[in-house]
Amino acid sequence: MLCHWIYQWKNPKCSGKLPPGTMGFPIIGETFKFMKPHDAFQLPEFVKKKILRYGPLFRTSLFGAKVIISTDIGLNMEVAKTNHVPGMPKSLARLFGENNLFVRKESHKHVRSLTTQFLGSQGLKLRMMQDLDLLARGHIDLGASNGSLDVKETASKILTESLAKKIMGEMEPEAAKELALCWRDFPKGWFRFSWNIPGTGVYRMMKARKRMMNILKETVLKKKASGEELGEFFKMLFGEMEGKAETMNIEDEIEYIFIFFLIANEATPSVLAATVKLISDNPKVMQELTREHKRIVRDRNDKDKEASLTWEDYKSMTFTQMVINESLRITSTVPTVFRIIDHEFKFGDYTIPAGWIFMGYPNVHFNPEKYDDPLAFNPWRWKEKDLTAILSKTFIPFGAGSRLCLGADFAKLLMATFIHHLCRYRWSMKTETTVLRRFILMFPGGSDIQISKDTEVDDSAGY
Ligand code: HEM
């Protein structure tokens, strides 16, 4: 009986020929090998070894689930276009809620289009630019007064504060503080086995989820009862949906907001901190950036030098955009397309069975035929390229298809605004700062930079 079960585990049923690979130990699969920390700017050893052995498509088992891993850009795009259910291990599905507005087919398209209105370039220009600028300026000035700041933490504060205001409106300071505290328990439970047992990361994460949902719900209910204003995004999203055939209850609204905060906060602060590390390690890049941002301040000439950044300023940050694209390319060492395969299909000789999790790695980012010397951080390779595109046949950091990231332009704006204010000072990140990946980006020694008011970059600096 046991032998039969183990045999079945190792040889999953399929109507055709499964992609090559091994399923590892029962239940555990190959999770431990997969989760081994690795250099954040290279694909994991696990994936590299499998590619050498099996080619661009293979099967495995992770977190108790059957998984197909693909590094073929054509297949990744195809799966992204034709499969719509996000693929994630049970621990994550629990965190997100198993039937939320993002997952439900009937509501997904609608909430996507409303969210795009808010986070598309028109929305960013009109609604977010000024807040992001003020927050980045405030937090970086404070860091400069203190002599140092943690990039990841600071970016997370800027992001949470800017979105919270637009979604929830003004919040009681206690509730806002409590909300910010809850974030700390999330990354620890991200990508784990799904056991929700006291003492585990998943347990702490689920408790934090409950606490956050309660805070959000209390705030919304209080505001609705007193007629106090909710944020414009909340009104836009749910005001429009109320009265539609689709019924929207408060639980749905809160869950959507919670997931939105969660997704927004997952990658951006750590990608920004990794970008800052890459800049700090490359003096020529730092010099070129300083030149670009000094020019923006200088061009304000007679007007107030402390004036807010404008959309035109942002659009003129060509080199900064090149740095951001290059950082997105080189930090994309995780799958960017996640789906549950919803119908069996053939790829070459192989059959991809329905129900399996599909993880598409953007291996194309490291293909020497597409990117010369692909492991080098070289923003100049983006010269003359379309810097506004968030997806192409050779660039897929934000996924593709029906679940293409909704916050890509927002994330890029936040990163550029942060870099702009950073470049008003001289700063550096310790050379020993390391950036690892264990599925998520990790900074074992923190992501502190030294920055000081005394080192404000002035005209005499010769840049
Ligand atoms: C550097 C930062 C970011 C990266 C690298 C990133 C990457 C991604 C990826 C790879 C996906 C999955 C796409 C797929 O499965 O095909 C995704 C989805 C998503 N992202 Fe982002 N993201 C970032 C920042 C943000 C921000 C700041 C927000 C919100 C303000 C956001 C909102 C979303 C949403 C809502 C989805 C789900 C879309 C859907 O299911 O329809 N992301 N992102």
Short mmCIF file of C-alpha atoms and ligand atoms in Angstrom, two decimals:
data_model
loop_
_atom_site.label_atom_id
_atom_site.label_comp_id
_atom_site.label_asym_id
_atom_site.label_seq_id
_atom_site.Cartn_x
_atom_site.Cartn_y
_atom_site.Cartn_z
CA MET A 1 0.00 0.00 0.00
CA LEU A 2 2.73 2.44 1.07
CA CYS A 3 4.92 1.33 -1.84
CA HIS A 4 2.01 1.89 -4.20
CA TRP A 5 1.46 5.37 -2.83
CA ILE A 6 5.17 6.21 -3.17
CA TYR A 7 5.16 4.81 -6.72
CA GLN A 8 2.17 6.98 -7.59
CA TRP A 9 3.83 10.02 -6.06
CA LYS A 10 6.94 9.54 -8.16
CA ASN A 11 5.00 8.72 -11.34
CA PRO A 12 2.03 11.08 -11.53
CA LYS A 13 -0.81 10.12 -13.85
CA CYS A 14 -0.88 11.79 -17.23
CA SER A 15 -2.69 10.99 -20.47
CA GLY A 16 0.53 11.60 -22.47
CA LYS A 17 4.21 12.09 -21.80
CA LEU A 18 4.98 14.35 -18.82
CA PRO A 19 7.88 16.81 -19.08
CA PRO A 20 11.05 15.19 -17.68
CA GLY A 21 12.06 15.64 -14.05
CA THR A 22 11.82 14.09 -10.60
CA MET A 23 9.18 14.47 -7.92
CA GLY A 24 11.61 14.09 -4.97
CA PHE A 25 10.47 12.72 -1.62
CA PRO A 26 6.79 12.21 -0.90
CA ILE A 27 5.11 15.47 0.20
CA ILE A 28 8.40 17.36 0.65
CA GLY A 29 9.25 16.92 -3.02
CA GLU A 30 12.28 19.03 -3.95
CA THR A 31 11.28 21.99 -1.81
CA PHE A 32 14.49 22.18 0.23
CA LYS A 33 16.73 22.23 -2.83
CA PHE A 34 14.44 24.79 -4.44
CA MET A 35 14.46 27.05 -1.37
CA LYS A 36 18.24 27.11 -0.92
CA PRO A 37 19.36 30.77 -0.71
CA HIS A 38 21.24 31.95 -3.78
CA ASP A 39 22.85 35.05 -5.31
CA ALA A 40 19.91 37.36 -6.00
CA PHE A 41 21.26 38.41 -9.38
CA GLN A 42 21.47 34.92 -10.90
CA LEU A 43 18.93 32.16 -11.43
CA PRO A 44 18.95 29.59 -8.60
CA GLU A 45 21.39 26.67 -8.87
CA PHE A 46 18.38 24.35 -8.66
CA VAL A 47 16.94 25.75 -11.88
CA LYS A 48 20.31 26.03 -13.66
CA LYS A 49 21.13 22.38 -12.93
CA LYS A 50 17.72 21.19 -14.08
CA ILE A 51 18.01 23.14 -17.34
CA LEU A 52 21.37 21.48 -18.03
CA ARG A 53 19.87 18.08 -17.35
CA TYR A 54 16.38 18.34 -18.84
CA GLY A 55 16.24 21.46 -21.02
CA PRO A 56 13.85 24.41 -20.63
CA LEU A 57 10.84 22.46 -19.33
CA PHE A 58 10.70 20.07 -16.39
CA ARG A 59 8.47 18.78 -13.65
CA THR A 60 9.01 18.76 -9.90
CA SER A 61 7.10 18.92 -6.64
CA LEU A 62 7.22 21.91 -4.29
CA PHE A 63 5.30 22.59 -1.08
CA GLY A 64 3.28 19.43 -1.60
CA ALA A 65 2.07 20.54 -5.06
CA LYS A 66 2.85 19.19 -8.52
CA VAL A 67 4.75 21.82 -10.44
CA ILE A 68 5.85 22.42 -14.04
CA ILE A 69 8.78 24.80 -14.37
CA SER A 70 9.38 26.47 -17.72
CA THR A 71 12.17 28.77 -18.82
CA ASP A 72 10.83 29.00 -22.37
CA ILE A 73 9.63 32.55 -23.01
CA GLY A 74 7.19 31.49 -25.75
CA LEU A 75 5.53 28.91 -23.51
CA ASN A 76 5.46 31.31 -20.54
CA MET A 77 3.66 33.94 -22.64
CA GLU A 78 1.25 31.36 -24.01
CA VAL A 79 0.36 30.00 -20.56
CA ALA A 80 0.00 33.55 -19.22
CA LYS A 81 -2.49 34.34 -21.99
CA THR A 82 -4.59 31.20 -21.85
CA ASN A 83 -4.72 30.31 -18.13
CA HIS A 84 -6.24 32.70 -15.66
CA VAL A 85 -6.13 31.19 -12.19
CA PRO A 86 -3.08 32.33 -10.20
CA GLY A 87 -0.94 29.38 -9.19
CA MET A 88 0.30 29.39 -5.63
CA PRO A 89 1.02 26.94 -2.84
CA LYS A 90 -1.66 26.42 -0.21
CA SER A 91 0.10 28.64 2.36
CA LEU A 92 -0.23 31.60 -0.01
CA ALA A 93 -3.73 30.72 -1.16
CA ARG A 94 -4.78 30.76 2.50
CA LEU A 95 -3.24 34.14 3.01
CA PHE A 96 -5.00 35.59 0.00
CA GLY A 97 -8.33 34.00 0.77
CA GLU A 98 -9.35 31.22 -1.58
CA ASN A 99 -12.21 32.96 -3.35
CA ASN A 100 -11.27 36.62 -3.43
CA LEU A 101 -12.20 39.20 -6.04
CA PHE A 102 -8.90 38.71 -7.85
CA VAL A 103 -9.45 34.98 -8.21
CA ARG A 104 -13.17 34.98 -9.00
CA LYS A 105 -13.57 34.98 -12.75
CA GLU A 106 -16.68 37.22 -12.77
CA SER A 107 -15.10 40.02 -10.77
CA HIS A 108 -11.44 39.79 -11.83
CA LYS A 109 -11.79 41.70 -15.11
CA HIS A 110 -13.87 44.42 -13.52
CA VAL A 111 -11.62 45.11 -10.53
CA ARG A 112 -8.61 44.98 -12.85
CA SER A 113 -9.99 47.66 -15.11
CA LEU A 114 -10.89 49.93 -12.19
CA THR A 115 -7.51 49.41 -10.57
CA THR A 116 -5.86 50.28 -13.89
CA GLN A 117 -7.72 53.58 -13.98
CA PHE A 118 -6.18 54.40 -10.66
CA LEU A 119 -2.66 53.17 -11.32
CA GLY A 120 -2.36 53.87 -15.06
CA SER A 121 -0.18 56.80 -16.11
CA GLN A 122 -3.04 59.33 -16.02
CA GLY A 123 -3.96 58.22 -12.49
CA LEU A 124 -0.38 58.33 -11.33
CA LYS A 125 0.17 61.78 -12.78
CA LEU A 126 -2.98 63.23 -11.26
CA ARG A 127 -3.30 61.32 -8.03
CA MET A 128 -0.05 59.75 -6.86
CA MET A 129 2.93 61.76 -8.08
CA GLN A 130 2.71 64.56 -5.54
CA ASP A 131 2.17 62.29 -2.53
CA LEU A 132 5.03 60.00 -3.51
CA ASP A 133 7.31 62.98 -3.95
CA LEU A 134 6.41 64.49 -0.58
CA LEU A 135 6.74 61.18 1.26
CA ALA A 136 10.07 60.24 -0.37
CA ARG A 137 11.47 63.70 0.29
CA GLY A 138 10.31 63.62 3.94
CA HIS A 139 11.63 60.15 4.72
CA ILE A 140 14.98 60.66 2.97
CA ASP A 141 15.54 64.06 4.60
CA LEU A 142 14.83 62.46 7.97
CA GLY A 143 17.31 59.67 7.20
CA ALA A 144 19.90 62.26 6.20
CA SER A 145 19.41 64.07 9.52
CA ASN A 146 19.94 60.76 11.35
CA GLY A 147 22.97 59.76 9.25
CA SER A 148 21.47 56.55 7.89
CA LEU A 149 18.32 54.85 6.69
CA ASP A 150 17.17 51.36 5.81
CA VAL A 151 16.12 51.43 2.15
CA LYS A 152 13.70 48.52 2.23
CA GLU A 153 11.95 49.72 5.37
CA THR A 154 11.76 53.31 4.13
CA ALA A 155 10.39 52.26 0.74
CA SER A 156 7.77 50.11 2.44
CA LYS A 157 6.68 53.09 4.57
CA ILE A 158 6.42 55.37 1.54
CA LEU A 159 4.43 52.78 -0.36
CA THR A 160 2.05 51.92 2.48
CA GLU A 161 1.46 55.53 3.48
CA SER A 162 0.78 56.68 -0.07
CA LEU A 163 -1.63 53.85 -0.85
CA ALA A 164 -3.34 53.87 2.57
CA LYS A 165 -4.26 57.52 2.14
CA LYS A 166 -5.74 56.96 -1.31
CA ILE A 167 -7.64 53.88 -0.28
CA MET A 168 -8.75 54.49 3.28
CA GLY A 169 -8.61 58.28 3.45
CA GLU A 170 -7.22 59.76 6.67
CA MET A 171 -6.72 57.03 9.27
CA GLU A 172 -6.43 57.23 13.03
CA PRO A 173 -2.68 57.27 13.77
CA GLU A 174 -2.96 54.23 16.07
CA ALA A 175 -4.68 52.15 13.36
CA ALA A 176 -2.15 53.24 10.73
CA LYS A 177 0.74 52.30 13.03
CA GLU A 178 -0.76 48.92 13.86
CA LEU A 179 -1.32 48.25 10.16
CA ALA A 180 2.33 49.01 9.39
CA LEU A 181 3.44 46.65 12.19
CA CYS A 182 1.47 43.75 10.72
CA TRP A 183 3.63 43.75 7.58
CA ARG A 184 6.56 42.38 9.48
CA ASP A 185 5.01 38.93 9.81
CA PHE A 186 4.24 38.41 6.16
CA PRO A 187 7.47 37.65 4.32
CA LYS A 188 8.33 35.02 6.94
CA GLY A 189 5.33 32.93 6.02
CA TRP A 190 5.46 33.57 2.30
CA PHE A 191 6.19 30.35 0.38
CA ARG A 192 6.07 27.76 3.08
CA PHE A 193 4.38 24.47 3.61
CA SER A 194 0.80 25.15 4.49
CA TRP A 195 0.76 23.83 8.05
CA ASN A 196 -0.97 26.42 10.18
CA ILE A 197 0.48 25.34 13.55
CA PRO A 198 1.37 27.70 16.44
CA GLY A 199 5.01 28.75 16.27
CA THR A 200 5.27 28.52 12.45
CA GLY A 201 5.63 31.41 10.02
CA VAL A 202 2.30 30.54 8.41
CA TYR A 203 0.56 30.74 11.80
CA ARG A 204 2.01 34.20 12.52
CA MET A 205 1.14 35.32 9.02
CA MET A 206 -2.47 34.16 9.39
CA LYS A 207 -2.73 35.99 12.72
CA ALA A 208 -1.37 39.17 11.13
CA ARG A 209 -3.88 38.74 8.30
CA LYS A 210 -6.74 38.57 10.77
CA ARG A 211 -5.48 41.61 12.67
CA MET A 212 -5.10 43.65 9.49
CA MET A 213 -8.50 42.69 8.15
CA ASN A 214 -10.05 43.73 11.48
CA ILE A 215 -8.34 47.12 11.46
CA LEU A 216 -9.42 47.74 7.87
CA LYS A 217 -12.96 46.61 8.54
CA GLU A 218 -13.34 48.77 11.67
CA THR A 219 -12.02 51.81 9.81
CA VAL A 220 -14.37 51.30 6.85
CA LEU A 221 -17.40 50.65 9.06
CA LYS A 222 -16.69 53.67 11.28
CA LYS A 223 -16.25 55.91 8.26
CA LYS A 224 -19.37 54.63 6.55
CA ALA A 225 -21.42 55.15 9.75
CA SER A 226 -20.17 58.68 10.39
CA GLY A 227 -20.24 59.73 6.73
CA GLU A 228 -16.52 60.47 6.90
CA GLU A 229 -14.62 60.35 3.59
CA LEU A 230 -12.96 57.15 2.47
CA GLY A 231 -10.07 57.44 0.02
CA GLU A 232 -10.77 58.20 -3.65
CA PHE A 233 -9.60 54.77 -4.76
CA PHE A 234 -12.03 53.09 -2.39
CA LYS A 235 -14.90 55.22 -3.67
CA MET A 236 -13.95 54.61 -7.27
CA LEU A 237 -13.64 50.88 -6.85
CA PHE A 238 -16.56 50.08 -4.65
CA GLY A 239 -18.80 53.07 -5.28
CA GLU A 240 -19.04 51.96 -8.87
CA MET A 241 -19.64 48.34 -8.04
CA GLU A 242 -22.38 48.96 -5.53
CA GLY A 243 -25.72 48.76 -7.24
CA LYS A 244 -24.34 46.49 -9.98
CA ALA A 245 -25.66 42.98 -10.48
CA GLU A 246 -22.57 41.68 -8.77
CA THR A 247 -23.18 42.02 -5.04
CA MET A 248 -20.31 43.42 -3.07
CA ASN A 249 -20.26 42.96 0.65
CA ILE A 250 -17.91 44.53 3.15
CA GLU A 251 -15.92 41.28 3.49
CA ASP A 252 -15.18 41.34 -0.24
CA GLU A 253 -14.15 44.98 -0.10
CA ILE A 254 -11.82 44.46 2.84
CA GLU A 255 -10.28 41.36 1.34
CA TYR A 256 -9.57 43.17 -1.92
CA ILE A 257 -7.87 46.03 -0.09
CA PHE A 258 -5.88 43.65 2.03
CA ILE A 259 -4.64 41.68 -0.99
CA PHE A 260 -3.87 44.84 -2.86
CA PHE A 261 -1.69 46.13 0.01
CA LEU A 262 -0.03 42.76 0.26
CA ILE A 263 0.84 42.43 -3.42
CA ALA A 264 1.96 46.05 -3.64
CA ASN A 265 4.31 45.61 -0.71
CA GLU A 266 5.74 42.26 -1.72
CA ALA A 267 8.34 43.09 -4.36
CA THR A 268 8.77 46.86 -4.63
CA PRO A 269 10.70 47.69 -1.42
CA SER A 270 13.15 44.82 -1.88
CA VAL A 271 13.66 45.42 -5.61
CA LEU A 272 14.34 49.07 -4.79
CA ALA A 273 16.83 48.11 -2.05
CA ALA A 274 18.57 45.73 -4.49
CA THR A 275 18.69 48.55 -7.07
CA VAL A 276 20.30 50.87 -4.54
CA LYS A 277 22.90 48.18 -3.82
CA LEU A 278 23.63 47.79 -7.56
CA ILE A 279 24.02 51.57 -7.92
CA SER A 280 26.26 51.83 -4.88
CA ASP A 281 28.54 49.09 -6.24
CA ASN A 282 28.86 50.84 -9.61
CA PRO A 283 30.41 54.31 -9.19
CA LYS A 284 29.95 55.22 -12.86
CA VAL A 285 26.22 54.57 -12.61
CA MET A 286 26.05 56.60 -9.41
CA GLN A 287 27.88 59.49 -11.07
CA GLU A 288 25.61 59.50 -14.12
CA LEU A 289 22.52 59.40 -11.90
CA THR A 290 23.75 62.25 -9.74
CA ARG A 291 24.34 64.27 -12.90
CA GLU A 292 20.80 63.59 -14.14
CA HIS A 293 19.08 64.52 -10.89
CA LYS A 294 21.23 67.58 -10.31
CA ARG A 295 20.22 68.76 -13.75
CA ILE A 296 16.55 68.45 -12.82
CA VAL A 297 17.05 70.58 -9.69
CA ARG A 298 19.28 73.06 -11.55
CA ASP A 299 16.76 73.48 -14.37
CA ARG A 300 14.24 74.79 -11.91
CA ASN A 301 16.65 77.72 -11.90
CA ASP A 302 14.94 80.88 -10.68
CA LYS A 303 11.94 79.00 -9.33
CA ASP A 304 11.88 77.28 -5.98
CA LYS A 305 14.68 74.66 -5.87
CA GLU A 306 12.62 72.73 -3.35
CA ALA A 307 9.58 72.58 -5.65
CA SER A 308 7.80 69.25 -6.08
CA LEU A 309 8.82 66.88 -8.84
CA THR A 310 6.61 67.20 -11.89
CA TRP A 311 5.49 64.57 -14.37
CA GLU A 312 7.76 66.24 -16.95
CA ASP A 313 10.71 65.89 -14.54
CA TYR A 314 9.89 62.21 -14.19
CA LYS A 315 9.67 61.73 -17.94
CA SER A 316 13.04 63.41 -18.37
CA MET A 317 14.83 60.90 -16.09
CA THR A 318 16.07 58.79 -18.99
CA PHE A 319 19.12 57.33 -17.32
CA THR A 320 17.17 56.57 -14.13
CA GLN A 321 14.66 54.60 -16.20
CA MET A 322 17.53 52.71 -17.80
CA VAL A 323 18.86 51.85 -14.33
CA ILE A 324 15.42 50.69 -13.19
CA ASN A 325 14.89 48.49 -16.26
CA GLU A 326 18.34 46.96 -15.87
CA SER A 327 17.69 46.28 -12.20
CA LEU A 328 14.31 44.71 -12.99
CA ARG A 329 16.01 42.50 -15.57
CA ILE A 330 18.74 41.28 -13.28
CA THR A 331 16.62 40.88 -10.12
CA SER A 332 14.03 38.75 -11.98
CA THR A 333 15.45 35.50 -10.64
CA VAL A 334 12.03 34.14 -9.64
CA PRO A 335 9.15 32.91 -11.77
CA THR A 336 7.11 35.85 -13.04
CA VAL A 337 4.24 33.81 -14.48
CA PHE A 338 2.29 31.72 -11.98
CA ARG A 339 -0.79 29.85 -13.04
CA ILE A 340 -2.79 26.74 -12.32
CA ILE A 341 -3.07 24.93 -15.65
CA ASP A 342 -6.80 24.87 -16.33
CA HIS A 343 -6.86 22.49 -19.29
CA GLU A 344 -4.43 19.84 -20.47
CA PHE A 345 -2.36 20.82 -23.50
CA LYS A 346 0.60 19.64 -25.58
CA PHE A 347 3.95 21.36 -25.84
CA GLY A 348 6.18 19.56 -28.33
CA ASP A 349 6.21 15.91 -27.29
CA TYR A 350 5.05 16.70 -23.80
CA THR A 351 1.65 16.88 -22.18
CA ILE A 352 1.07 19.54 -19.53
CA PRO A 353 -1.71 18.20 -17.31
CA ALA A 354 -4.56 20.27 -15.92
CA GLY A 355 -4.38 21.13 -12.20
CA TRP A 356 -0.60 21.41 -12.02
CA ILE A 357 1.04 24.68 -10.88
CA PHE A 358 2.96 26.39 -13.68
CA MET A 359 5.98 28.55 -12.83
CA GLY A 360 7.52 30.50 -15.70
CA TYR A 361 11.06 31.82 -15.14
CA PRO A 362 12.21 34.83 -17.19
CA ASN A 363 15.37 33.02 -18.27
CA VAL A 364 15.39 35.19 -21.38
CA HIS A 365 16.74 38.02 -19.16
CA PHE A 366 19.96 36.01 -18.89
CA ASN A 367 20.22 34.85 -22.50
CA PRO A 368 23.57 36.10 -23.95
CA GLU A 369 22.01 36.27 -27.42
CA LYS A 370 19.50 38.84 -26.17
CA TYR A 371 21.62 40.59 -23.55
CA ASP A 372 25.34 40.80 -24.11
CA ASP A 373 27.28 39.73 -20.95
CA PRO A 374 23.95 39.12 -19.19
CA LEU A 375 25.23 38.87 -15.62
CA ALA A 376 26.73 42.36 -15.78
CA PHE A 377 24.72 45.29 -14.42
CA ASN A 378 24.90 47.64 -17.38
CA PRO A 379 22.13 50.28 -17.62
CA TRP A 380 23.64 51.63 -20.86
CA ARG A 381 22.39 48.53 -22.70
CA TRP A 382 18.93 50.16 -22.54
CA LYS A 383 20.03 53.22 -24.52
CA GLU A 384 17.59 54.07 -27.31
CA LYS A 385 15.22 51.29 -26.19
CA ASP A 386 11.56 51.83 -25.34
CA LEU A 387 11.77 52.51 -21.61
CA THR A 388 8.03 52.67 -21.05
CA ALA A 389 7.33 49.06 -22.09
CA ILE A 390 6.72 46.80 -19.12
CA LEU A 391 6.54 43.66 -21.27
CA SER A 392 8.27 42.46 -24.43
CA LYS A 393 9.56 39.21 -25.91
CA THR A 394 12.81 39.70 -24.03
CA PHE A 395 11.59 41.48 -20.86
CA ILE A 396 8.97 40.00 -18.57
CA PRO A 397 9.60 41.14 -14.97
CA PHE A 398 5.93 41.94 -14.35
CA GLY A 399 4.38 38.77 -15.77
CA ALA A 400 2.06 38.72 -18.78
CA GLY A 401 -1.45 38.04 -20.01
CA SER A 402 -4.55 38.43 -17.92
CA ARG A 403 -2.57 38.80 -14.69
CA LEU A 404 0.08 41.21 -15.86
CA CYS A 405 1.13 43.31 -12.86
CA LEU A 406 -1.18 46.26 -12.24
CA GLY A 407 1.36 48.24 -10.24
CA ALA A 408 4.29 48.20 -12.68
CA ASP A 409 4.14 51.92 -13.55
CA PHE A 410 3.51 52.85 -9.94
CA ALA A 411 6.51 50.77 -8.80
CA LYS A 412 8.73 52.43 -11.41
CA LEU A 413 7.54 55.90 -10.38
CA LEU A 414 8.18 55.17 -6.72
CA MET A 415 11.67 53.88 -7.48
CA ALA A 416 12.54 56.91 -9.63
CA THR A 417 11.22 59.36 -7.02
CA PHE A 418 13.22 57.63 -4.30
CA ILE A 419 16.42 57.68 -6.41
CA HIS A 420 15.84 61.37 -7.20
CA HIS A 421 15.75 62.37 -3.53
CA LEU A 422 18.63 60.07 -2.66
CA CYS A 423 20.79 61.74 -5.31
CA ARG A 424 20.36 65.10 -3.60
CA TYR A 425 22.85 63.75 -1.06
CA ARG A 426 26.03 61.77 -1.15
CA TRP A 427 25.33 58.32 0.11
CA SER A 428 26.69 54.81 0.06
CA MET A 429 25.68 51.30 0.98
CA LYS A 430 28.19 49.16 2.83
CA THR A 431 30.12 46.97 0.36
CA GLU A 432 29.50 43.96 2.60
CA THR A 433 25.70 44.31 2.21
CA THR A 434 24.48 41.09 0.63
CA VAL A 435 21.36 40.48 -1.39
CA LEU A 436 20.18 36.88 -1.49
CA ARG A 437 17.11 35.17 -2.78
CA ARG A 438 15.23 32.44 -1.04
CA PHE A 439 12.32 32.87 -3.36
CA ILE A 440 11.86 36.35 -1.91
CA LEU A 441 14.74 38.86 -1.86
CA MET A 442 16.59 38.89 1.45
CA PHE A 443 19.04 41.31 3.04
CA PRO A 444 20.62 39.31 5.88
CA GLY A 445 22.55 42.34 7.19
CA GLY A 446 19.76 44.84 6.48
CA SER A 447 19.71 47.37 3.63
CA ASP A 448 21.13 50.42 5.41
CA ILE A 449 22.79 53.29 3.63
CA GLN A 450 24.96 56.02 5.09
CA ILE A 451 23.58 59.40 4.14
CA SER A 452 24.10 62.75 5.72
CA LYS A 453 22.87 66.32 5.50
CA ASP A 454 26.48 67.52 5.40
CA THR A 455 26.98 65.77 2.09
CA GLU A 456 24.20 67.47 0.16
CA VAL A 457 25.34 67.52 -3.47
CA ASP A 458 25.81 71.14 -4.51
CA ASP A 459 26.75 72.95 -7.70
CA SER A 460 30.42 73.11 -6.80
CA ALA A 461 30.59 69.31 -6.76
CA GLY A 462 31.45 69.39 -10.44
CA TYR A 463 28.87 66.86 -11.65
C1 HEM B 1 9.12 45.97 -8.65
C2 HEM B 1 7.90 45.78 -8.22
C3 HEM B 1 6.93 44.74 -8.71
C4 HEM B 1 7.16 43.58 -9.41
C5 HEM B 1 8.51 43.01 -9.87
C6 HEM B 1 5.86 42.97 -9.63
C7 HEM B 1 5.67 41.78 -10.31
C8 HEM B 1 4.43 41.17 -10.47
C9 HEM B 1 4.24 39.86 -11.08
C10 HEM B 1 5.36 38.99 -11.64
C11 HEM B 1 2.91 39.59 -11.06
C12 HEM B 1 2.23 38.30 -11.53
C13 HEM B 1 1.93 38.31 -12.98
C14 HEM B 1 1.51 36.95 -13.52
O1 HEM B 1 1.29 35.98 -12.79
O2 HEM B 1 1.40 36.89 -14.74
C15 HEM B 1 2.25 40.72 -10.44
C16 HEM B 1 0.88 40.83 -10.24
C17 HEM B 1 0.28 41.90 -9.63
N1 HEM B 1 0.89 43.06 -9.16
FE1 HEM B 1 2.85 43.44 -9.21
N2 HEM B 1 4.88 43.77 -9.09
C18 HEM B 1 5.49 44.86 -8.51
C19 HEM B 1 4.88 45.91 -7.86
C20 HEM B 1 3.51 46.05 -7.70
C21 HEM B 1 2.86 47.17 -7.04
C22 HEM B 1 3.58 48.38 -6.44
C23 HEM B 1 1.51 46.94 -7.09
C24 HEM B 1 0.36 47.78 -6.59
C25 HEM B 1 0.41 49.05 -6.30
C26 HEM B 1 1.32 45.66 -7.77
C27 HEM B 1 0.09 45.10 -8.03
C28 HEM B 1 -0.09 43.87 -8.62
C29 HEM B 1 -1.39 43.24 -8.74
C30 HEM B 1 -2.71 43.80 -8.23
C31 HEM B 1 -1.17 42.00 -9.38
C32 HEM B 1 -2.20 40.92 -9.69
C33 HEM B 1 -2.88 41.19 -10.99
C34 HEM B 1 -3.99 40.19 -11.29
O3 HEM B 1 -4.02 39.11 -10.68
O4 HEM B 1 -4.80 40.50 -12.15
N3 HEM B 1 2.55 45.16 -8.12
N4 HEM B 1 3.20 41.67 -10.09
#
